[in-house]
Amino acid sequence: MGIFKIGIDRIYGRASAAEVSALKGEIEAANRMLHDGSGAGNDFLGWVGLPQEVTPECLKTIGDCARSLASLADVIVVIGIGGSYLGTKAVLEAMSDSFAPLHGKQDKPVLLFAGQNLSEDYMAELLAAVKPYRLATIVISKSGTTTEPAVAFRIIKKEIEERYGKAEAAKRIVAVTDAKRGALRTLAEREGYATFVIPDNVGGRYSVLTPVGLLPLAAAGVDVAELVRGAQDMAAATGVDVPFEENPAALYAAARTALYRKGCKIEILGSYDPKLLYVAEWWKQLYGESEGKDGKGIFPASVTLTADLHSMGQYIQQGERTLMETIVSIDRPKHEVRIESDPDNLDGLNYLSGKRIGEVNRMAEMGTMLAHVDGGVPNIRIELPELNEYYLGALLYFFEKACGMSGYALGVNPFDQPGVEAYKKNMFALLGKPGFEEQGEELRRRL
Ligand code: PA5
């Protein structure tokens, strides 16, 4: 058995086993292209071998910096957007106690996020919330020029400098950015901040296993060595030497590609544990930015279950039959809570007496899977034995690898995102950024 189970046999009502197997050559070729760099976007393939490159020395350097920040701060504001934000948020949420804020003072700093939106109220409330706490920041931007994190950093930097003075502030600010280029690199060097490099050949949405994710996660007390170990094992399990039938990422890529070709244009990633909500957000960015181009691509959507069975469940069961569903299932909950017998049984729940909530959740999951399959929604199942750093690291790399293969099978460059520029040009023009004057006038006329 592999690191975790992947089940694709419940897609066969829509795409047959033979149709999935017929993709073997195409998917294996795509995997080879990821390894030999012969495909589109081959200057962004650094993530393929990344897990193996995270040495104990790298982890030590990251750990030292994380410990130093943690010793200075109760709150670390992690500034970044897109790939410079979602991986950290995904792992943090998955690994955190859902009610940590109510457990009083923690021995690790709390991570708060900024620069992932332009909400004035969010920023005002964040500034107010951090006032009583010792503060530090990790600012993450590969390009070093993205507007949202740059705006947030200007504000947080001022807050830290006003509190501690410039010299002390420099110890509380760490920048993760390009080795040479970008405004953040220039600023960091001038101000003397500690810096970490995002390798040139690793794009934002594939960067969670670089200091982009590892530094803030280490500061928050996440076992990043285990995260990397999971990714390393998954890298080995999805290598070019692994037969198609045993390569989980190849099977997933083939299943979703076969379904897409059979008219399933939307993939819903679902989970029965709300801790995985941001894993789904990370996954949506990974697949959305990698595949959605040239008028093609599966639209990635997500649901958290059972909550969304009481909202999106209706559509999934009976709406347009353009959906496929991928469920990330967790076999063993961390904790045990049983439903006790009640002598009055007014709620009629005594038939559940003695059962764990996890068992009820599991039956909801099984029942829903069968209902959705019966309703014409093909189902892919990814089963993690438990939710810990190791399996999470394996899951993240699994999705990255499958995304690269799927993108090549789709015939797109999975490593660029030219469409992201359109909104930026309009925003700059409307805000009067020098150089955008003409477009600004034109856009204002249209508004
Ligand atoms: O995946 C990507 O490349 C993007 O989502 C980027 O991560 C995002 O736009 C942020 O870019 P940067 O890190 O340059 O600020």
XYZ file of C-alpha atoms and ligand atoms in Angstrom:
462
model
C 0.000 0.000 0.000
C 1.125 3.526 -0.720
C 1.276 6.497 1.636
C -2.462 6.952 1.347
C -5.250 5.346 -0.632
C -6.751 6.882 -3.718
C -9.990 5.413 -5.059
C -11.100 6.200 -8.596
C -13.463 3.306 -9.282
C -16.531 5.395 -8.483
C -16.005 7.497 -11.587
C -16.642 4.600 -13.943
C -20.297 5.469 -14.527
C -19.014 8.541 -16.405
C -15.535 7.590 -17.626
C -14.723 3.899 -17.909
C -11.709 2.071 -16.471
C -10.544 1.554 -20.064
C -10.757 5.302 -20.737
C -8.665 6.036 -17.662
C -6.093 3.372 -18.609
C -5.961 4.768 -22.126
C -4.480 7.935 -20.635
C -1.523 6.034 -19.190
C 0.870 7.010 -22.002
C -0.187 10.649 -21.969
C 0.079 10.982 -18.191
C 3.396 9.129 -18.013
C 4.737 11.412 -20.740
C 3.529 14.413 -18.746
C 5.315 13.095 -15.648
C 8.512 12.653 -17.659
C 8.200 16.228 -18.934
C 8.030 17.449 -15.341
C 11.241 15.583 -14.558
C 13.241 16.224 -17.735
C 12.045 19.792 -18.262
C 10.958 19.259 -21.839
C 7.491 20.839 -21.410
C 6.090 24.376 -21.321
C 7.058 26.492 -18.332
C 10.173 24.411 -17.738
C 11.889 27.308 -15.988
C 9.417 26.796 -13.098
C 10.046 23.153 -12.277
C 12.133 23.687 -9.156
C 9.286 22.346 -7.015
C 9.542 18.841 -8.540
C 12.738 17.933 -6.664
C 12.242 20.452 -3.879
C 11.325 18.058 -1.031
C 14.615 16.182 -1.483
C 16.514 19.479 -1.470
C 15.222 20.605 1.913
C 18.205 19.403 3.907
C 18.500 19.246 7.704
C 20.777 22.310 7.389
C 18.012 24.276 5.596
C 15.559 23.252 8.282
C 18.009 24.306 10.987
C 18.464 27.789 9.486
C 14.706 28.166 9.205
C 14.218 26.795 12.741
C 16.773 29.229 14.200
C 15.066 32.227 12.607
C 11.614 30.945 13.608
C 12.769 30.542 17.225
C 14.287 34.006 17.266
C 11.031 35.573 16.019
C 9.011 33.457 18.442
C 11.145 34.666 21.348
C 10.429 38.289 20.431
C 6.751 38.163 19.535
C 3.353 36.968 20.737
C 1.903 37.728 17.322
C 3.595 37.353 13.952
C 1.822 39.026 11.066
C 2.471 36.945 7.960
C 2.129 39.181 4.921
C 1.529 37.671 1.474
C -1.117 36.785 -1.085
C -1.881 33.853 -3.383
C 0.944 31.330 -3.337
C 2.763 33.460 -0.779
C -0.085 32.965 1.693
C -2.371 29.998 1.053
C 0.057 27.136 1.745
C 0.909 28.478 5.185
C -2.731 29.181 5.984
C -3.739 25.689 4.792
C -1.197 23.819 6.913
C -1.685 26.060 9.925
C -5.471 25.615 9.956
C -5.164 21.861 9.459
C -2.689 21.508 12.328
C -4.268 23.919 14.792
C -6.725 23.357 17.572
C -9.967 24.847 16.212
C -10.469 26.835 19.421
C -6.877 27.794 20.184
C -7.733 31.465 20.888
C -9.876 30.358 23.851
C -7.104 28.301 25.439
C -5.350 31.398 26.790
C -1.727 32.292 26.253
C 0.119 29.871 24.011
C 3.817 29.045 24.176
C 4.090 29.733 20.423
C 3.263 32.998 18.705
C -0.084 33.368 16.984
C 0.102 33.874 13.225
C -2.183 36.517 11.771
C -2.354 37.170 8.051
C -2.286 40.430 6.134
C -1.744 41.465 2.536
C -4.168 38.827 1.243
C -6.868 41.457 0.773
C -7.276 45.230 0.517
C -9.997 45.546 3.130
C -9.542 48.720 5.159
C -11.637 47.335 8.001
C -9.586 44.127 8.125
C -6.397 46.167 8.443
C -7.836 48.558 11.032
C -9.107 45.662 13.127
C -5.806 43.795 12.816
C -3.859 46.864 13.979
C -6.212 47.267 16.929
C -6.043 43.563 17.810
C -2.237 43.391 17.880
C -1.810 46.513 20.049
C -1.413 44.691 23.389
C 0.940 42.059 21.979
C 4.623 41.874 21.168
C 4.817 42.026 17.381
C 6.937 40.715 14.510
C 6.287 40.180 10.823
C 7.294 37.867 8.009
C 6.721 39.562 4.663
C 6.567 37.217 1.697
C 6.524 38.237 -1.945
C 8.425 36.517 -4.715
C 8.152 39.439 -7.108
C 8.515 41.898 -4.247
C 6.139 44.219 -6.060
C 2.641 42.818 -5.443
C 0.374 45.655 -4.340
C -1.647 43.958 -1.588
C 1.296 42.712 0.505
C 3.296 45.882 -0.232
C 0.486 48.050 1.173
C 0.119 45.809 4.230
C 3.869 45.757 4.824
C 4.170 49.530 4.700
C 1.564 49.734 7.483
C 2.884 46.902 9.665
C 6.478 48.081 9.254
C 5.475 51.539 10.475
C 3.662 50.012 13.469
C 6.737 47.951 14.403
C 9.185 50.826 13.875
C 7.088 53.231 15.929
C 6.911 50.750 18.776
C 10.471 49.514 18.897
C 12.619 51.965 16.927
C 14.287 51.150 13.616
C 17.175 49.044 14.941
C 15.001 46.737 17.043
C 12.362 46.650 14.280
C 14.943 45.192 11.917
C 15.202 42.147 14.216
C 11.443 41.687 14.106
C 11.046 41.815 10.339
C 11.990 38.926 8.063
C 11.567 39.099 4.302
C 11.065 36.074 2.041
C 11.598 37.123 -1.547
C 13.582 36.755 -4.756
C 17.366 36.411 -4.442
C 18.099 39.596 -6.373
C 15.081 41.358 -7.859
C 12.173 43.409 -6.559
C 11.414 46.286 -4.237
C 11.204 44.011 -1.185
C 14.749 42.702 -1.769
C 16.076 46.288 -2.078
C 14.220 47.378 1.036
C 15.317 44.333 3.056
C 18.961 44.901 2.171
C 18.830 48.597 2.949
C 17.105 48.050 6.301
C 19.182 45.001 7.294
C 16.337 42.494 7.657
C 17.016 38.780 7.775
C 15.977 37.324 4.414
C 15.130 33.978 2.874
C 15.127 33.273 -0.837
C 12.270 31.930 -2.940
C 14.088 30.031 -5.678
C 13.735 31.515 -9.166
C 12.404 28.244 -10.528
C 9.603 27.775 -7.994
C 6.331 29.604 -8.701
C 4.201 31.005 -5.886
C 1.550 28.270 -5.805
C 4.233 25.549 -5.702
C 6.260 27.269 -2.964
C 4.809 25.971 0.298
C 7.870 23.770 0.928
C 10.276 26.713 0.574
C 10.753 29.272 3.382
C 7.474 30.805 2.119
C 5.621 28.129 4.077
C 8.292 26.565 6.246
C 9.400 29.716 8.105
C 6.003 30.933 9.368
C 4.853 27.385 10.046
C 7.986 26.636 12.065
C 7.461 29.848 14.031
C 3.929 28.692 14.869
C 5.238 25.351 16.166
C 4.250 23.158 13.208
C 6.579 20.175 12.720
C 7.947 21.249 9.346
C 10.472 18.396 9.246
C 7.540 15.961 9.181
C 5.791 18.050 6.535
C 8.884 17.821 4.358
C 9.302 14.098 5.092
C 5.750 13.449 3.885
C 6.464 15.400 0.707
C 9.740 13.526 0.199
C 7.989 10.171 0.440
C 5.275 11.324 -1.946
C 7.914 12.605 -4.375
C 9.410 9.100 -4.371
C 5.952 7.533 -4.763
C 5.166 9.668 -7.828
C 8.502 9.513 -9.643
C 8.883 8.587 -13.317
C 10.062 5.114 -12.337
C 6.785 4.328 -10.547
C 4.302 2.366 -12.675
C 1.178 4.318 -13.653
C -1.111 1.951 -11.725
C 0.880 2.518 -8.498
C 1.430 6.255 -8.880
C -1.354 8.023 -6.947
C -0.773 11.388 -8.622
C -0.858 9.775 -12.073
C -4.129 7.995 -11.237
C -5.707 11.190 -9.954
C -4.502 13.177 -12.980
C -5.789 10.475 -15.340
C -9.165 10.198 -13.593
C -9.883 13.940 -13.644
C -8.578 14.271 -17.218
C -10.847 11.422 -18.374
C -13.797 13.046 -16.609
C -13.048 16.475 -18.082
C -13.072 14.944 -21.542
C -16.485 13.441 -20.683
C -17.938 16.863 -19.865
C -17.153 17.215 -16.158
C -15.973 20.817 -16.220
C -16.140 21.461 -12.480
C -14.275 19.614 -9.753
C -15.444 20.010 -6.188
C -12.911 19.251 -3.479
C -14.742 18.222 -0.362
C -13.820 17.202 3.134
C -15.699 16.159 6.230
C -13.321 18.029 8.531
C -13.470 21.841 8.607
C -9.751 21.868 9.409
C -9.204 21.198 5.701
C -11.089 24.272 4.517
C -7.897 26.127 3.640
C -6.299 23.065 2.092
C -9.176 23.365 -0.371
C -8.469 27.089 -0.815
C -4.814 26.273 -1.523
C -5.887 23.502 -3.936
C -8.248 25.882 -5.767
C -5.435 28.351 -6.351
C -3.067 25.586 -7.450
C -5.470 24.118 -9.992
C -7.258 27.319 -10.972
C -4.093 29.260 -11.812
C -2.361 26.263 -13.342
C -5.151 24.997 -15.607
C -7.559 27.843 -16.258
C -6.185 29.350 -19.450
C -6.468 29.265 -23.238
C -10.246 28.837 -22.812
C -9.686 25.493 -21.060
C -9.496 23.930 -17.619
C -11.520 22.280 -14.890
C -13.095 24.899 -12.607
C -11.990 24.081 -9.032
C -14.631 24.561 -6.352
C -14.824 23.337 -2.778
C -17.237 22.326 -0.057
C -16.914 21.595 3.638
C -19.172 18.769 4.690
C -21.525 18.042 6.215
C -22.167 21.814 6.505
C -22.456 22.339 2.745
C -24.806 19.390 2.311
C -27.343 21.847 3.680
C -26.508 24.394 0.981
C -24.565 23.118 -2.016
C -25.755 19.533 -1.476
C -28.938 20.186 -3.435
C -27.010 21.395 -6.489
C -24.473 18.596 -6.304
C -27.260 16.016 -6.125
C -29.531 17.361 -8.851
C -28.034 20.351 -10.679
C -26.150 20.430 -14.006
C -24.292 17.162 -14.520
C -20.948 18.842 -15.190
C -19.508 18.056 -11.763
C -16.966 15.654 -10.390
C -16.206 15.389 -6.703
C -12.907 14.647 -4.968
C -13.132 13.879 -1.281
C -10.184 14.126 1.068
C -11.132 11.784 3.863
C -9.428 11.434 7.257
C -9.600 7.890 8.680
C -8.838 8.534 12.348
C -9.918 11.650 14.263
C -7.385 12.898 16.857
C -9.920 12.957 19.674
C -12.763 10.787 20.890
C -16.257 12.107 21.640
C -19.128 9.629 22.114
C -22.847 10.217 21.955
C -24.344 9.108 25.245
C -27.675 7.418 25.847
C -30.457 9.674 27.118
C -33.232 8.029 29.171
C -35.910 10.341 27.704
C -34.682 9.984 24.128
C -36.842 12.966 23.155
C -34.558 13.686 20.207
C -34.817 10.041 19.070
C -31.041 9.743 18.933
C -30.615 6.729 21.206
C -29.954 4.575 18.168
C -26.611 6.390 18.095
C -25.823 5.734 21.779
C -22.228 4.767 22.351
C -21.143 5.758 18.862
C -18.328 8.204 18.263
C -19.139 11.390 16.336
C -16.485 10.246 13.880
C -18.561 7.133 13.097
C -21.613 9.276 12.402
C -19.454 11.533 10.201
C -18.136 8.456 8.377
C -21.644 7.176 7.643
C -22.645 10.661 6.448
C -19.603 10.509 4.159
C -20.387 7.029 2.825
C -24.090 7.777 2.376
C -23.350 11.042 0.589
C -20.800 9.419 -1.693
C -23.323 6.816 -2.824
C -26.086 9.408 -3.210
C -23.857 11.680 -5.297
C -22.621 8.807 -7.450
C -26.243 7.689 -7.964
C -27.069 11.291 -8.865
C -24.426 11.273 -11.619
C -21.475 12.898 -9.855
C -18.316 10.808 -10.262
C -16.384 10.450 -7.030
C -12.639 10.309 -6.394
C -11.539 9.456 -2.844
C -8.266 10.314 -1.187
C -7.947 8.649 2.214
C -5.436 9.972 4.724
C -4.892 7.694 7.750
C -4.851 10.764 9.999
C -4.377 14.490 9.856
C -0.775 15.200 10.763
C 2.161 17.025 9.236
C 3.481 13.933 7.482
C 0.290 13.119 5.589
C -0.335 16.779 4.898
C 3.117 17.165 3.332
C 2.417 14.086 1.232
C -0.998 15.456 0.212
C 0.384 18.838 -0.833
C 3.077 17.303 -3.004
C 0.590 14.770 -4.413
C -1.684 17.596 -5.551
C 1.237 19.569 -7.010
C 2.484 16.583 -8.971
C -0.967 15.690 -10.259
C -1.553 19.321 -11.199
C 1.580 19.450 -13.335
C 0.597 16.211 -15.094
C -3.024 17.301 -15.587
C -1.899 20.658 -16.954
C 0.343 19.047 -19.547
C -2.395 16.560 -20.459
C -4.703 19.538 -20.932
C -2.172 21.144 -23.240
C -1.520 24.298 -21.218
C 1.504 25.752 -19.458
C 0.647 24.930 -15.836
C 3.304 27.278 -14.491
C 2.293 30.716 -15.724
C -0.626 32.956 -14.812
C -0.857 35.650 -17.505
C -4.536 36.253 -16.721
C -3.705 37.605 -13.259
C -2.233 40.751 -14.845
C -5.526 42.085 -16.274
C -7.005 43.278 -12.989
C -3.676 44.719 -11.882
C -3.414 46.995 -14.938
C -6.933 48.305 -14.383
C -6.357 48.827 -10.649
C -3.087 50.697 -11.265
C -4.744 52.835 -13.929
C -7.696 53.690 -11.676
C -5.379 54.508 -8.765
C -3.284 56.845 -10.943
C -0.028 54.882 -10.860
C 2.564 56.731 -12.978
C 2.679 55.259 -16.467
C -1.012 54.244 -16.493
C -2.550 57.722 -17.046
C -4.120 57.036 -20.449
C -5.761 53.747 -19.450
C -7.001 55.478 -16.290
C -8.999 58.059 -18.219
C -10.418 55.412 -20.510
C -11.491 53.199 -17.586
C -13.028 56.068 -15.622
C -15.191 56.898 -18.663
C -16.477 53.318 -18.607
C -17.358 53.326 -14.926
O 1.062 31.379 -7.679
C 1.421 32.493 -7.963
O 2.436 32.709 -8.658
C 0.685 33.716 -7.444
O -0.475 33.372 -6.775
C 1.575 34.508 -6.496
O 1.947 33.701 -5.431
C 0.854 35.755 -5.977
O 0.419 36.544 -7.051
C 1.776 36.575 -5.082
O 2.926 36.934 -5.792
P 4.212 37.467 -5.063
O 4.741 36.401 -4.198
O 5.143 37.831 -6.179
O 3.806 38.675 -4.257
